[in-house]
Structures are given as C-alpha cells and as structure tokens.
Amino acid sequence: MNVVSLPTLSRVALCGGTHGNELSGIYLVRERLRRREKGAEAEPFALVTVMSNPRAVQQCRRYTETDLNRCFTEATLSTPVSDGTPYEILRARELNALLGPKGSPEAVDLVCDLHNTTANMGLCFISYSDCDWICLHIYRHLQREMATIPVRYVHFDLPIGEAYSLESVGKHGFAMEVGPQSHAVVRSNVYMAMKEGVQLMLDWIRLFNSGSISFEGGPVELYTKVKTIDYPRDSESHHISAAIHPELQDRDFCLLHPGDPVFLTFSGETLRYRGKEPLYPFFVNEGAYYEKGIALSLARRRRLSIPSIQSERR
Amino acid sequence: MNVVSLPTLSRVALCGGTHGNELSGIYLVRERLRRREKGAEAEPFALVTVMSNPRAVQQCRRYTETDLNRCFTEATLSTPVSDGTPYEILRARELNALLGPKGSPEAVDLVCDLHNTTANMGLCFISYSDCDWICLHIYRHLQREMATIPVRYVHFDLPIGEAYSLESVGKHGFAMEVGPQSHAVVRSNVYMAMKEGVQLMLDWIRLFNSGSISFEGGPVELYTKVKTIDYPRDSESHHISAAIHPELQDRDFCLLHPGDPVFLTFSGETLRYRGKEPLYPFFVNEGAYYEKGIALSLARRRRLSIPSIQSERR
C-alpha cells in the first residue's frame, strides 16, 4: 500500500466568532476557554482557541465595519494601514500575526474556523483545496462518525492568495459551517453537532500525531462551487422582489435541474432555473448574503480518491 | 339571538417594519405600496399602509437606538423631547400623531402590525385585550380559513396605558406574529401565510362594514401570558450558559409540565421546569429576546365565549 507521509499537526487553531452573530461557535469557544481557565484537561498538542472578532461578538452583529472573513487575501493583508482603516482589517492583521503569517513556515499547521448558517446545510467543511489530504481525511472521519447530521465538503476553487477567509492563514484549514440556525440565536442541536464535530477532529489529530497508525485512503465526494445566483431585484429601488421558492428552500445539496422552481416573487410568480446543467444548490437563503447579492450558490459534485496517509516519524 | 352592534371600521392601519429585520412584513408592506402607486385596486375603506421604522429597515436591524415597539406607553409618548431623544421615541410620536393619538376618538379604528419571530409560533395574534370582539372575530375567521398554518391568540394582560407596542395606538389592534423565520431572512412560506392572513382580515372588515350580515359568536381559545423565563447565565460575565433544550425547541404552545426539560447547558446538563403549574410556552428561543432576558414566555390557556356581532347601520 502506498502511504503518503505528512508532517504532524503540532500547532492547531480553533476559531469562533469570526462572525459576531453566529452563536454556536462563539459559545463553543467560550466554553472551551472557561474550562481551560479552570485547569481542565490539557491538549496533547498546542491548541490555540481564538475569539476572532470580539467587538462584533460583543455587539452580536456579523461585523462592525467590514466583513472580517473577507479580509484575508494577500492584497488586503498587505495594504498600508491608515487612520480610516476599518477595525476588521486591523483585526485580520492581528490574527495573521498570531496564526500566520499566511503562506509562511511559521503559520499554524491547521485552522478550523467555526461558522453557522441559516441555510439547511448540515455540517459542511469549506476549503480552498481539493487535494489537502489532512482536511479530506478529517472530513471523512466526521462523515463516518456523525450519525445525526449530514457531513459534506465544499471546495472553493480560488488561488490561495485570493482566498479571503480566516482558515486560509493556516498551512491546512477549513471552515466548519453548521446549520440551519438563525443568526443571533443558538439552537441546542446545532451547538451539539458542532461540539461533536470539533471533538472528532481533535481525536483524529491526536491519533494522527501519535504516528501509531496509517489512515486508509479511498473515495470521497466533494462539491466544487461553480457560481452564485442573486435574488431578482426591482430595477429602481434594487430591493429584492422574490424569495427562494418553497420547493427549493431547505433543500441544500439536492440536485437542481433546468426548469426547477428557484424563486417565488412577492406577487406570486414562479421563476425557474435557466441554467443548462443540473447543479447542487447550497447556502440557499443564507441571511448574511442578501447584502452580498447571493440568493444561493451552485456546485458540481465530484468523486475523488484520496491516498492513505500517516504522520512522519519524528 | 343577542347581537352586539359595533361601529364600522372606517380607518384601518396596516404596519410593517416596526422591527427593521423582520422581513415578511416589510416586503408585504413594500409590495402593497408598489401596487398602490401603480394604481391597482382601491380599498373600500380607508386603509393606511405604514413602514413603521424606515431607518431600521434601511439598516436591516431591529432598531437603531431603542426598540420602537416598546415606545408606545403613555409615559414614553408624553415625555418631553430633548436633543438626546432616541430616533425611535421621536418616530413613536410621529406614528402616534398619524394613527392616534392613542386613546382618543381620532385614533384609527384598527391597527394590524406585522411581525416575524424565530420561534415556531405559526400565525399568532398578540393583543392587550381578551374582550375585543373585533380582534377575536377576525382571529376566529383566520383560524377557520387558514389550512396551512396554526392560528392562535395571545393576550398580554396589561392596562392600556402601559401597553407598549404600536397596535395599542388604535381603537382596536393586534400584532400579527408569524414564524419561524430568521431575522434578516424572508421565507416564502412565512411571507405567503402573512399575506393570506392580511387578505382574510381585509375581506372580513369589508364584509363587517357592509352591515349585510351578523357574525355568529361562540367559543374561542386564547393564551394569557403569565410570566417569562430567562436563560441561565454565568454569574460573572452574564453570558448565557445554556440553550433551549432540544425537547422544548420548536414546541411552542405544547404544554410544559413540571419536571420537563427546559435548557441544556453548554457543558451538557439538562435543566428542568420547576414551576408547579403546567403552562404553555411561546416565543421559545426568540432571537430578539436574548438581550431582554427572555428565553421563553409561558401562558395559561383559556376558553371564552364571544358574542355575535354586526356593524351599526349608518
């Protein structure tokens, strides 16, 4: 058997509150920080637990001036700072100094950034790579072990310099997106799923770092984002003029065929999918994306084979 | 048959956007205003359609400085204005001048204020009266006619001077609360239910005003609010330390018995209902109430008999 040897993950970052109104990750990070203060169990590797945007968390808003999770491109991280630089850009630099610098040998080995969505996406990995064997093996571990929630992997096909979100600062990294949960609300089932997902990830890392076993490769399924669709809008006011159709709402990752209903206008008209290729919708009716002009995203499903891996003997 | 004669409802107000991130009511009001501009159908009675808090709507936030829907007490409406008076208090005075003054003969005959909740409450009337035959007859009409959503009536037992919300400005009034819907999100099914509810209300008013028939009385069921319960909180940080228990989440208006689970703490402990009387929970995990210290409200269910009514011949 051909086994790929990879460096151990000696420094790992668990982040929450990158968006200040996504409460499961925020309460999970708070709970871990509280237990650590109390001198609860030590981690067998260096785990740094981070509240990414404390100012937005305090206000229970996604962000205060600009979306922190769009600030981690190389361009934004290297723009000179002035008096008018938004808080979130300053905070992105702090986080890049703490967990990166992005793309450097000093960067932490893995960043897991916790998010919630109003969309019915279950537990979803979001990553800029479709060949990061660490992320894909952790994903497969959660998919096998979690009984109560579907686990999927979304791949954003962007060069790492253009990758805009916090997890791109680590050598490996993914967002763990769990929903549906209203922003500024915590649902117990969503919190518990995220907590279980994080625990399974930490267990996997411990086992990987121990070097005692190799992790068998095999087929995995992932979704590569192709495009986004905006809401229909009034040409003058630019207000949206339709909501996601009831037949599409809550059906993230169910194949959308040409001709299927996508929107129902506020006056009652059904608008249909006019693409030529059946694709998989996700982030369907995500609350934070109205301002970004995204009603839903569409992905192509792919099957890959990942190799067996083990950690390098030290 | 004993029939109560009541004045016609010649001036009616339909309000949305009292909370700027409750989108169904906002889009419904926008759609009606748009159709009116286009010269669509005229109403057979004076209907004023109001966007209550345009500044909060523009920012897609519940409010900008203080919760508008807590500003309609006699005390707040009569406090002198200064330079530091919050926008929402000024706006409450404008609305009181437009639709009231509250408690005066000049007030509009009926205010229907459109709201959304993250709680699983279906379509819910909220009113300060349990003997407003107009509101209760409209409620019963919707309850009979709406097939897709449960319709209930919650009674807040407060003197009218202390009644704090917009609908208290009219001679008759109720909030129409529809959920579950995340704040800052519009779900088509929730929008359509609200639209149907408003249409049924307007149809009923038209028929009532025509004086052509009397509306038969009979039994109705309503829920009178008894108390609220806050989240468990950390004694130092005051952060919440538990979420609504999965067995209670989404079970608004399902009887809660002493000993039933209410919360699940973030460390995994179940906390139970310690009241002595079984009561009906509602506004369970409403997102806007975290800051108000309300995890859920509890009500007693009552059955009333309402009289037959007809409009006074003019």
PDB file of C-alpha atoms in Angstrom, chain B residues 12-289:
ATOM      1  CA  VAL B  12     -57.560  50.807   9.287  1.00  0.00           C
ATOM      2  CA  ALA B  13     -53.752  50.822   9.508  1.00  0.00           C
ATOM      3  CA  LEU B  14     -51.546  48.015   8.213  1.00  0.00           C
ATOM      4  CA  CYS B  15     -47.998  48.418   9.542  1.00  0.00           C
ATOM      5  CA  GLY B  16     -44.746  46.590   8.814  1.00  0.00           C
ATOM      6  CA  GLY B  17     -41.100  47.220   9.583  1.00  0.00           C
ATOM      7  CA  THR B  18     -41.748  48.173  13.194  1.00  0.00           C
ATOM      8  CA  HIS B  19     -38.728  45.913  13.625  1.00  0.00           C
ATOM      9  CA  GLY B  20     -36.371  46.570  10.730  1.00  0.00           C
ATOM     10  CA  ASN B  21     -35.121  42.987  10.285  1.00  0.00           C
ATOM     11  CA  GLU B  22     -38.495  41.179  10.256  1.00  0.00           C
ATOM     12  CA  LEU B  23     -38.677  40.863   6.522  1.00  0.00           C
ATOM     13  CA  SER B  24     -42.046  39.282   5.691  1.00  0.00           C
ATOM     14  CA  GLY B  25     -43.980  42.302   6.934  1.00  0.00           C
ATOM     15  CA  ILE B  26     -41.510  44.678   5.310  1.00  0.00           C
ATOM     16  CA  TYR B  27     -41.799  43.064   1.864  1.00  0.00           C
ATOM     17  CA  LEU B  28     -45.554  42.762   2.229  1.00  0.00           C
ATOM     18  CA  VAL B  29     -45.889  46.483   3.002  1.00  0.00           C
ATOM     19  CA  ARG B  30     -43.500  47.350   0.132  1.00  0.00           C
ATOM     20  CA  GLU B  31     -45.488  45.181  -2.285  1.00  0.00           C
ATOM     21  CA  ARG B  32     -48.766  46.855  -1.284  1.00  0.00           C
ATOM     22  CA  LEU B  33     -47.253  50.341  -1.590  1.00  0.00           C
ATOM     23  CA  ARG B  34     -45.836  49.444  -5.014  1.00  0.00           C
ATOM     24  CA  ARG B  35     -49.205  48.172  -6.252  1.00  0.00           C
ATOM     25  CA  ARG B  36     -50.950  51.248  -4.938  1.00  0.00           C
ATOM     26  CA  GLU B  37     -48.504  53.518  -6.787  1.00  0.00           C
ATOM     27  CA  LYS B  38     -49.320  51.600  -9.929  1.00  0.00           C
ATOM     28  CA  GLY B  39     -52.980  52.425  -9.330  1.00  0.00           C
ATOM     29  CA  ALA B  40     -54.031  48.880  -8.504  1.00  0.00           C
ATOM     30  CA  GLU B  41     -57.304  48.157  -6.699  1.00  0.00           C
ATOM     31  CA  ALA B  42     -58.686  50.790  -4.306  1.00  0.00           C
ATOM     32  CA  GLU B  43     -59.773  49.672  -0.832  1.00  0.00           C
ATOM     33  CA  PRO B  44     -63.463  50.061   0.043  1.00  0.00           C
ATOM     34  CA  PHE B  45     -62.408  51.677   3.335  1.00  0.00           C
ATOM     35  CA  ALA B  46     -59.547  53.990   4.294  1.00  0.00           C
ATOM     36  CA  LEU B  47     -56.506  51.757   4.621  1.00  0.00           C
ATOM     37  CA  VAL B  48     -53.237  53.402   5.529  1.00  0.00           C
ATOM     38  CA  THR B  49     -50.142  51.285   4.873  1.00  0.00           C
ATOM     39  CA  VAL B  50     -47.167  52.245   7.014  1.00  0.00           C
ATOM     40  CA  MET B  51     -43.453  51.381   7.088  1.00  0.00           C
ATOM     41  CA  SER B  52     -43.024  51.995  10.800  1.00  0.00           C
ATOM     42  CA  ASN B  53     -39.250  52.239  11.246  1.00  0.00           C
ATOM     43  CA  PRO B  54     -37.735  53.094   7.851  1.00  0.00           C
ATOM     44  CA  ARG B  55     -34.317  53.875   9.322  1.00  0.00           C
ATOM     45  CA  ALA B  56     -34.038  50.434  10.957  1.00  0.00           C
ATOM     46  CA  VAL B  57     -35.424  48.802   7.788  1.00  0.00           C
ATOM     47  CA  GLN B  58     -32.733  50.508   5.752  1.00  0.00           C
ATOM     48  CA  GLN B  59     -30.076  49.089   8.110  1.00  0.00           C
ATOM     49  CA  CYS B  60     -31.847  45.704   8.359  1.00  0.00           C
ATOM     50  CA  ARG B  61     -31.655  45.870  12.154  1.00  0.00           C
ATOM     51  CA  ARG B  62     -34.378  45.521  14.766  1.00  0.00           C
ATOM     52  CA  TYR B  63     -33.898  49.169  15.780  1.00  0.00           C
ATOM     53  CA  THR B  64     -31.281  51.899  15.578  1.00  0.00           C
ATOM     54  CA  GLU B  65     -31.220  53.260  19.154  1.00  0.00           C
ATOM     55  CA  THR B  66     -34.054  51.731  21.153  1.00  0.00           C
ATOM     56  CA  ASP B  67     -36.800  49.193  20.452  1.00  0.00           C
ATOM     57  CA  LEU B  68     -39.604  51.161  18.720  1.00  0.00           C
ATOM     58  CA  ASN B  69     -42.149  48.583  19.785  1.00  0.00           C
ATOM     59  CA  ARG B  70     -41.566  49.413  23.467  1.00  0.00           C
ATOM     60  CA  CYS B  71     -42.175  53.163  22.973  1.00  0.00           C
ATOM     61  CA  PHE B  72     -45.978  53.380  22.923  1.00  0.00           C
ATOM     62  CA  THR B  73     -46.693  53.575  26.655  1.00  0.00           C
ATOM     63  CA  GLU B  74     -48.480  56.730  27.761  1.00  0.00           C
ATOM     64  CA  ALA B  75     -45.380  57.588  29.817  1.00  0.00           C
ATOM     65  CA  THR B  76     -42.961  57.389  26.864  1.00  0.00           C
ATOM     66  CA  LEU B  77     -45.335  59.147  24.467  1.00  0.00           C
ATOM     67  CA  SER B  78     -45.678  62.074  26.877  1.00  0.00           C
ATOM     68  CA  THR B  79     -42.036  62.506  27.976  1.00  0.00           C
ATOM     69  CA  PRO B  80     -40.601  65.851  26.803  1.00  0.00           C
ATOM     70  CA  VAL B  81     -38.263  65.637  23.816  1.00  0.00           C
ATOM     71  CA  SER B  82     -34.652  66.777  24.027  1.00  0.00           C
ATOM     72  CA  ASP B  83     -31.620  66.738  21.728  1.00  0.00           C
ATOM     73  CA  GLY B  84     -30.670  63.310  23.026  1.00  0.00           C
ATOM     74  CA  THR B  85     -34.067  61.694  22.490  1.00  0.00           C
ATOM     75  CA  PRO B  86     -33.553  58.431  20.547  1.00  0.00           C
ATOM     76  CA  TYR B  87     -34.815  58.267  16.972  1.00  0.00           C
ATOM     77  CA  GLU B  88     -37.340  55.580  17.819  1.00  0.00           C
ATOM     78  CA  ILE B  89     -39.008  57.700  20.505  1.00  0.00           C
ATOM     79  CA  LEU B  90     -39.383  60.525  18.007  1.00  0.00           C
ATOM     80  CA  ARG B  91     -40.746  58.076  15.443  1.00  0.00           C
ATOM     81  CA  ALA B  92     -43.218  56.689  18.008  1.00  0.00           C
ATOM     82  CA  ARG B  93     -44.593  60.226  18.449  1.00  0.00           C
ATOM     83  CA  GLU B  94     -44.938  60.638  14.695  1.00  0.00           C
ATOM     84  CA  LEU B  95     -46.796  57.338  14.436  1.00  0.00           C
ATOM     85  CA  ASN B  96     -48.985  58.283  17.387  1.00  0.00           C
ATOM     86  CA  ALA B  97     -49.859  61.551  15.634  1.00  0.00           C
ATOM     87  CA  LEU B  98     -50.548  59.709  12.361  1.00  0.00           C
ATOM     88  CA  LEU B  99     -52.566  56.794  13.732  1.00  0.00           C
ATOM     89  CA  GLY B 100     -53.700  58.035  17.155  1.00  0.00           C
ATOM     90  CA  PRO B 101     -53.479  59.860  19.380  1.00  0.00           C
ATOM     91  CA  LYS B 102     -53.668  56.715  21.486  1.00  0.00           C
ATOM     92  CA  GLY B 103     -56.870  56.555  23.498  1.00  0.00           C
ATOM     93  CA  SER B 104     -58.521  59.441  21.608  1.00  0.00           C
ATOM     94  CA  PRO B 105     -61.633  59.461  19.385  1.00  0.00           C
ATOM     95  CA  GLU B 106     -59.342  60.463  16.459  1.00  0.00           C
ATOM     96  CA  ALA B 107     -57.369  57.202  16.599  1.00  0.00           C
ATOM     97  CA  VAL B 108     -57.708  54.801  13.649  1.00  0.00           C
ATOM     98  CA  ASP B 109     -60.269  52.079  14.192  1.00  0.00           C
ATOM     99  CA  LEU B 110     -57.860  49.165  13.840  1.00  0.00           C
ATOM    100  CA  VAL B 111     -54.080  48.708  13.759  1.00  0.00           C
ATOM    101  CA  CYS B 112     -52.620  45.453  12.435  1.00  0.00           C
ATOM    102  CA  ASP B 113     -48.849  45.397  12.977  1.00  0.00           C
ATOM    103  CA  LEU B 114     -46.887  42.724  11.095  1.00  0.00           C
ATOM    104  CA  HIS B 115     -44.063  40.871  12.861  1.00  0.00           C
ATOM    105  CA  ASN B 116     -41.879  37.813  12.450  1.00  0.00           C
ATOM    106  CA  THR B 117     -40.394  35.578  15.089  1.00  0.00           C
ATOM    107  CA  THR B 118     -37.628  32.978  15.079  1.00  0.00           C
ATOM    108  CA  ALA B 119     -39.922  30.878  17.310  1.00  0.00           C
ATOM    109  CA  ASN B 120     -42.166  28.181  15.862  1.00  0.00           C
ATOM    110  CA  MET B 121     -45.368  30.080  16.634  1.00  0.00           C
ATOM    111  CA  GLY B 122     -47.294  29.749  13.387  1.00  0.00           C
ATOM    112  CA  LEU B 123     -49.561  32.767  12.916  1.00  0.00           C
ATOM    113  CA  CYS B 124     -50.235  34.397  16.241  1.00  0.00           C
ATOM    114  CA  PHE B 125     -52.402  37.357  17.191  1.00  0.00           C
ATOM    115  CA  ILE B 126     -50.995  39.337  20.116  1.00  0.00           C
ATOM    116  CA  SER B 127     -53.348  41.755  21.795  1.00  0.00           C
ATOM    117  CA  TYR B 128     -53.812  43.583  25.084  1.00  0.00           C
ATOM    118  CA  SER B 129     -57.485  42.646  25.309  1.00  0.00           C
ATOM    119  CA  ASP B 130     -59.409  39.454  25.875  1.00  0.00           C
ATOM    120  CA  CYS B 131     -62.732  41.159  25.250  1.00  0.00           C
ATOM    121  CA  ASP B 132     -62.118  42.991  21.981  1.00  0.00           C
ATOM    122  CA  TRP B 133     -64.829  41.329  19.918  1.00  0.00           C
ATOM    123  CA  ILE B 134     -63.456  42.774  16.658  1.00  0.00           C
ATOM    124  CA  CYS B 135     -59.986  41.274  17.165  1.00  0.00           C
ATOM    125  CA  LEU B 136     -61.402  37.982  18.403  1.00  0.00           C
ATOM    126  CA  HIS B 137     -63.810  37.661  15.457  1.00  0.00           C
ATOM    127  CA  ILE B 138     -61.029  38.402  12.955  1.00  0.00           C
ATOM    128  CA  TYR B 139     -58.868  35.816  14.774  1.00  0.00           C
ATOM    129  CA  ARG B 140     -61.594  33.206  14.521  1.00  0.00           C
ATOM    130  CA  HIS B 141     -62.045  33.964  10.832  1.00  0.00           C
ATOM    131  CA  LEU B 142     -58.345  33.343  10.117  1.00  0.00           C
ATOM    132  CA  GLN B 143     -58.316  30.244  12.308  1.00  0.00           C
ATOM    133  CA  ARG B 144     -61.170  28.759  10.278  1.00  0.00           C
ATOM    134  CA  GLU B 145     -59.879  29.730   6.861  1.00  0.00           C
ATOM    135  CA  MET B 146     -56.135  29.084   7.028  1.00  0.00           C
ATOM    136  CA  ALA B 147     -55.304  25.494   6.285  1.00  0.00           C
ATOM    137  CA  THR B 148     -51.520  25.561   6.189  1.00  0.00           C
ATOM    138  CA  ILE B 149     -50.591  27.171   9.498  1.00  0.00           C
ATOM    139  CA  PRO B 150     -51.916  27.089  13.091  1.00  0.00           C
ATOM    140  CA  VAL B 151     -53.573  30.352  14.194  1.00  0.00           C
ATOM    141  CA  ARG B 152     -53.550  31.345  17.876  1.00  0.00           C
ATOM    142  CA  TYR B 153     -54.321  34.363  20.049  1.00  0.00           C
ATOM    143  CA  VAL B 154     -52.036  35.558  22.851  1.00  0.00           C
ATOM    144  CA  HIS B 155     -53.357  38.016  25.390  1.00  0.00           C
ATOM    145  CA  PHE B 156     -50.960  40.346  27.223  1.00  0.00           C
ATOM    146  CA  ASP B 157     -52.835  41.345  30.362  1.00  0.00           C
ATOM    147  CA  LEU B 158     -51.672  44.975  30.769  1.00  0.00           C
ATOM    148  CA  PRO B 159     -53.610  48.202  31.289  1.00  0.00           C
ATOM    149  CA  ILE B 160     -53.768  50.117  28.006  1.00  0.00           C
ATOM    150  CA  GLY B 161     -51.642  52.970  29.366  1.00  0.00           C
ATOM    151  CA  GLU B 162     -48.802  50.513  29.974  1.00  0.00           C
ATOM    152  CA  ALA B 163     -49.302  48.776  26.647  1.00  0.00           C
ATOM    153  CA  TYR B 164     -46.007  49.399  24.906  1.00  0.00           C
ATOM    154  CA  SER B 165     -46.470  48.331  21.322  1.00  0.00           C
ATOM    155  CA  LEU B 166     -47.721  50.028  18.185  1.00  0.00           C
ATOM    156  CA  GLU B 167     -51.059  48.243  17.881  1.00  0.00           C
ATOM    157  CA  SER B 168     -52.132  49.837  21.192  1.00  0.00           C
ATOM    158  CA  VAL B 169     -52.479  53.175  19.363  1.00  0.00           C
ATOM    159  CA  GLY B 170     -55.620  52.082  17.504  1.00  0.00           C
ATOM    160  CA  LYS B 171     -59.120  51.742  18.928  1.00  0.00           C
ATOM    161  CA  HIS B 172     -58.689  48.053  18.163  1.00  0.00           C
ATOM    162  CA  GLY B 173     -55.366  46.463  17.431  1.00  0.00           C
ATOM    163  CA  PHE B 174     -53.223  43.380  17.317  1.00  0.00           C
ATOM    164  CA  ALA B 175     -49.791  42.275  16.222  1.00  0.00           C
ATOM    165  CA  MET B 176     -49.769  39.514  13.622  1.00  0.00           C
ATOM    166  CA  GLU B 177     -46.672  37.493  14.505  1.00  0.00           C
ATOM    167  CA  VAL B 178     -45.593  34.791  12.016  1.00  0.00           C
ATOM    168  CA  GLY B 179     -42.773  32.289  12.381  1.00  0.00           C
ATOM    169  CA  PRO B 180     -40.417  30.580  12.400  1.00  0.00           C
ATOM    170  CA  GLN B 181     -38.314  32.868  10.251  1.00  0.00           C
ATOM    171  CA  SER B 182     -34.749  34.008  10.930  1.00  0.00           C
ATOM    172  CA  HIS B 183     -34.441  37.728  11.338  1.00  0.00           C
ATOM    173  CA  ALA B 184     -32.966  39.404   8.227  1.00  0.00           C
ATOM    174  CA  VAL B 185     -34.284  36.496   6.120  1.00  0.00           C
ATOM    175  CA  VAL B 186     -37.551  36.057   4.235  1.00  0.00           C
ATOM    176  CA  ARG B 187     -39.015  32.587   3.812  1.00  0.00           C
ATOM    177  CA  SER B 188     -41.606  32.227   1.093  1.00  0.00           C
ATOM    178  CA  ASN B 189     -43.956  30.074   3.158  1.00  0.00           C
ATOM    179  CA  VAL B 190     -43.954  32.599   6.004  1.00  0.00           C
ATOM    180  CA  TYR B 191     -44.439  35.528   3.623  1.00  0.00           C
ATOM    181  CA  MET B 192     -47.351  33.765   1.926  1.00  0.00           C
ATOM    182  CA  ALA B 193     -49.011  32.884   5.238  1.00  0.00           C
ATOM    183  CA  MET B 194     -48.800  36.502   6.338  1.00  0.00           C
ATOM    184  CA  LYS B 195     -50.142  37.710   3.000  1.00  0.00           C
ATOM    185  CA  GLU B 196     -53.077  35.294   3.234  1.00  0.00           C
ATOM    186  CA  GLY B 197     -53.742  36.357   6.837  1.00  0.00           C
ATOM    187  CA  VAL B 198     -53.810  40.032   5.860  1.00  0.00           C
ATOM    188  CA  GLN B 199     -56.091  39.347   2.907  1.00  0.00           C
ATOM    189  CA  LEU B 200     -58.526  37.379   5.079  1.00  0.00           C
ATOM    190  CA  MET B 201     -58.545  40.232   7.621  1.00  0.00           C
ATOM    191  CA  LEU B 202     -59.312  42.804   4.920  1.00  0.00           C
ATOM    192  CA  ASP B 203     -62.059  40.588   3.489  1.00  0.00           C
ATOM    193  CA  TRP B 204     -63.599  40.248   6.932  1.00  0.00           C
ATOM    194  CA  ILE B 205     -63.509  44.020   7.519  1.00  0.00           C
ATOM    195  CA  ARG B 206     -65.167  44.665   4.154  1.00  0.00           C
ATOM    196  CA  LEU B 207     -67.958  42.248   4.987  1.00  0.00           C
ATOM    197  CA  PHE B 208     -68.346  43.605   8.512  1.00  0.00           C
ATOM    198  CA  ASN B 209     -68.505  47.191   7.252  1.00  0.00           C
ATOM    199  CA  SER B 210     -71.113  46.276   4.653  1.00  0.00           C
ATOM    200  CA  GLY B 211     -73.538  45.662   7.500  1.00  0.00           C
ATOM    201  CA  SER B 212     -75.157  42.951   5.430  1.00  0.00           C
ATOM    202  CA  ILE B 213     -74.678  40.114   7.895  1.00  0.00           C
ATOM    203  CA  SER B 214     -74.074  39.427  11.554  1.00  0.00           C
ATOM    204  CA  PHE B 215     -71.129  37.300  12.631  1.00  0.00           C
ATOM    205  CA  GLU B 216     -72.074  34.421  14.854  1.00  0.00           C
ATOM    206  CA  GLY B 217     -70.467  34.197  18.283  1.00  0.00           C
ATOM    207  CA  GLY B 218     -69.237  31.068  20.021  1.00  0.00           C
ATOM    208  CA  PRO B 219     -66.276  29.588  21.847  1.00  0.00           C
ATOM    209  CA  VAL B 220     -62.706  30.740  21.258  1.00  0.00           C
ATOM    210  CA  GLU B 221     -59.439  29.681  22.828  1.00  0.00           C
ATOM    211  CA  LEU B 222     -56.742  32.114  23.853  1.00  0.00           C
ATOM    212  CA  TYR B 223     -53.460  32.160  25.749  1.00  0.00           C
ATOM    213  CA  THR B 224     -52.920  34.688  28.532  1.00  0.00           C
ATOM    214  CA  LYS B 225     -49.268  35.383  29.280  1.00  0.00           C
ATOM    215  CA  VAL B 226     -48.315  34.548  32.863  1.00  0.00           C
ATOM    216  CA  LYS B 227     -44.559  35.065  33.041  1.00  0.00           C
ATOM    217  CA  THR B 228     -41.218  34.799  31.264  1.00  0.00           C
ATOM    218  CA  ILE B 229     -38.101  32.710  31.993  1.00  0.00           C
ATOM    219  CA  ASP B 230     -34.558  33.926  31.330  1.00  0.00           C
ATOM    220  CA  TYR B 231     -31.624  31.810  30.185  1.00  0.00           C
ATOM    221  CA  PRO B 232     -29.288  30.502  32.876  1.00  0.00           C
ATOM    222  CA  ARG B 233     -26.342  32.887  32.914  1.00  0.00           C
ATOM    223  CA  ASP B 234     -22.772  32.898  34.107  1.00  0.00           C
ATOM    224  CA  SER B 235     -22.716  34.881  37.352  1.00  0.00           C
ATOM    225  CA  GLU B 236     -19.648  36.903  36.388  1.00  0.00           C
ATOM    226  CA  SER B 237     -19.834  37.509  32.633  1.00  0.00           C
ATOM    227  CA  HIS B 238     -23.664  37.393  32.490  1.00  0.00           C
ATOM    228  CA  HIS B 239     -23.310  35.380  29.265  1.00  0.00           C
ATOM    229  CA  ILE B 240     -25.915  32.680  28.780  1.00  0.00           C
ATOM    230  CA  SER B 241     -24.695  29.254  29.845  1.00  0.00           C
ATOM    231  CA  ALA B 242     -27.371  27.069  28.228  1.00  0.00           C
ATOM    232  CA  ALA B 243     -29.606  26.849  25.178  1.00  0.00           C
ATOM    233  CA  ILE B 244     -33.256  25.833  24.982  1.00  0.00           C
ATOM    234  CA  HIS B 245     -33.413  22.042  25.360  1.00  0.00           C
ATOM    235  CA  PRO B 246     -33.907  20.113  22.088  1.00  0.00           C
ATOM    236  CA  GLU B 247     -37.114  18.637  23.552  1.00  0.00           C
ATOM    237  CA  LEU B 248     -38.583  22.126  24.033  1.00  0.00           C
ATOM    238  CA  GLN B 249     -37.140  23.848  20.924  1.00  0.00           C
ATOM    239  CA  ASP B 250     -39.833  24.427  18.237  1.00  0.00           C
ATOM    240  CA  ARG B 251     -42.578  23.167  20.586  1.00  0.00           C
ATOM    241  CA  ASP B 252     -44.320  26.492  21.177  1.00  0.00           C
ATOM    242  CA  PHE B 253     -47.860  26.036  22.539  1.00  0.00           C
ATOM    243  CA  CYS B 254     -47.182  22.415  23.603  1.00  0.00           C
ATOM    244  CA  LEU B 255     -47.974  22.084  27.315  1.00  0.00           C
ATOM    245  CA  LEU B 256     -44.882  22.224  29.550  1.00  0.00           C
ATOM    246  CA  HIS B 257     -45.230  20.114  32.704  1.00  0.00           C
ATOM    247  CA  PRO B 258     -43.269  20.440  35.953  1.00  0.00           C
ATOM    248  CA  GLY B 259     -40.080  18.398  35.514  1.00  0.00           C
ATOM    249  CA  ASP B 260     -39.955  18.699  31.710  1.00  0.00           C
ATOM    250  CA  PRO B 261     -36.573  19.678  30.182  1.00  0.00           C
ATOM    251  CA  VAL B 262     -36.220  23.402  29.502  1.00  0.00           C
ATOM    252  CA  PHE B 263     -32.475  24.018  28.980  1.00  0.00           C
ATOM    253  CA  LEU B 264     -29.394  22.068  28.006  1.00  0.00           C
ATOM    254  CA  THR B 265     -26.255  23.759  29.348  1.00  0.00           C
ATOM    255  CA  PHE B 266     -23.234  24.170  27.107  1.00  0.00           C
ATOM    256  CA  SER B 267     -21.466  21.571  29.215  1.00  0.00           C
ATOM    257  CA  GLY B 268     -24.301  19.073  28.678  1.00  0.00           C
ATOM    258  CA  GLU B 269     -26.539  19.266  31.766  1.00  0.00           C
ATOM    259  CA  THR B 270     -30.352  19.178  31.429  1.00  0.00           C
ATOM    260  CA  LEU B 271     -32.270  21.780  33.471  1.00  0.00           C
ATOM    261  CA  ARG B 272     -35.944  21.162  34.130  1.00  0.00           C
ATOM    262  CA  TYR B 273     -39.085  23.242  34.568  1.00  0.00           C
ATOM    263  CA  ARG B 274     -39.512  23.893  38.259  1.00  0.00           C
ATOM    264  CA  GLY B 275     -42.904  25.620  38.169  1.00  0.00           C
ATOM    265  CA  LYS B 276     -45.842  23.941  39.881  1.00  0.00           C
ATOM    266  CA  GLU B 277     -48.436  24.570  37.196  1.00  0.00           C
ATOM    267  CA  PRO B 278     -48.343  23.160  33.672  1.00  0.00           C
ATOM    268  CA  LEU B 279     -48.231  26.128  31.265  1.00  0.00           C
ATOM    269  CA  TYR B 280     -47.961  26.757  27.514  1.00  0.00           C
ATOM    270  CA  PRO B 281     -44.585  28.031  26.265  1.00  0.00           C
ATOM    271  CA  PHE B 282     -44.348  30.543  23.426  1.00  0.00           C
ATOM    272  CA  PHE B 283     -41.661  32.826  21.988  1.00  0.00           C
ATOM    273  CA  VAL B 284     -39.349  29.865  22.648  1.00  0.00           C
ATOM    274  CA  ASN B 285     -35.805  30.955  21.686  1.00  0.00           C
ATOM    275  CA  GLU B 286     -36.886  34.210  20.028  1.00  0.00           C
ATOM    276  CA  GLY B 287     -33.659  35.782  18.763  1.00  0.00           C
ATOM    277  CA  ALA B 288     -34.523  39.353  19.680  1.00  0.00           C
ATOM    278  CA  TYR B 289     -35.224  38.469  23.311  1.00  0.00           C
TER     279      TYR B 289
END
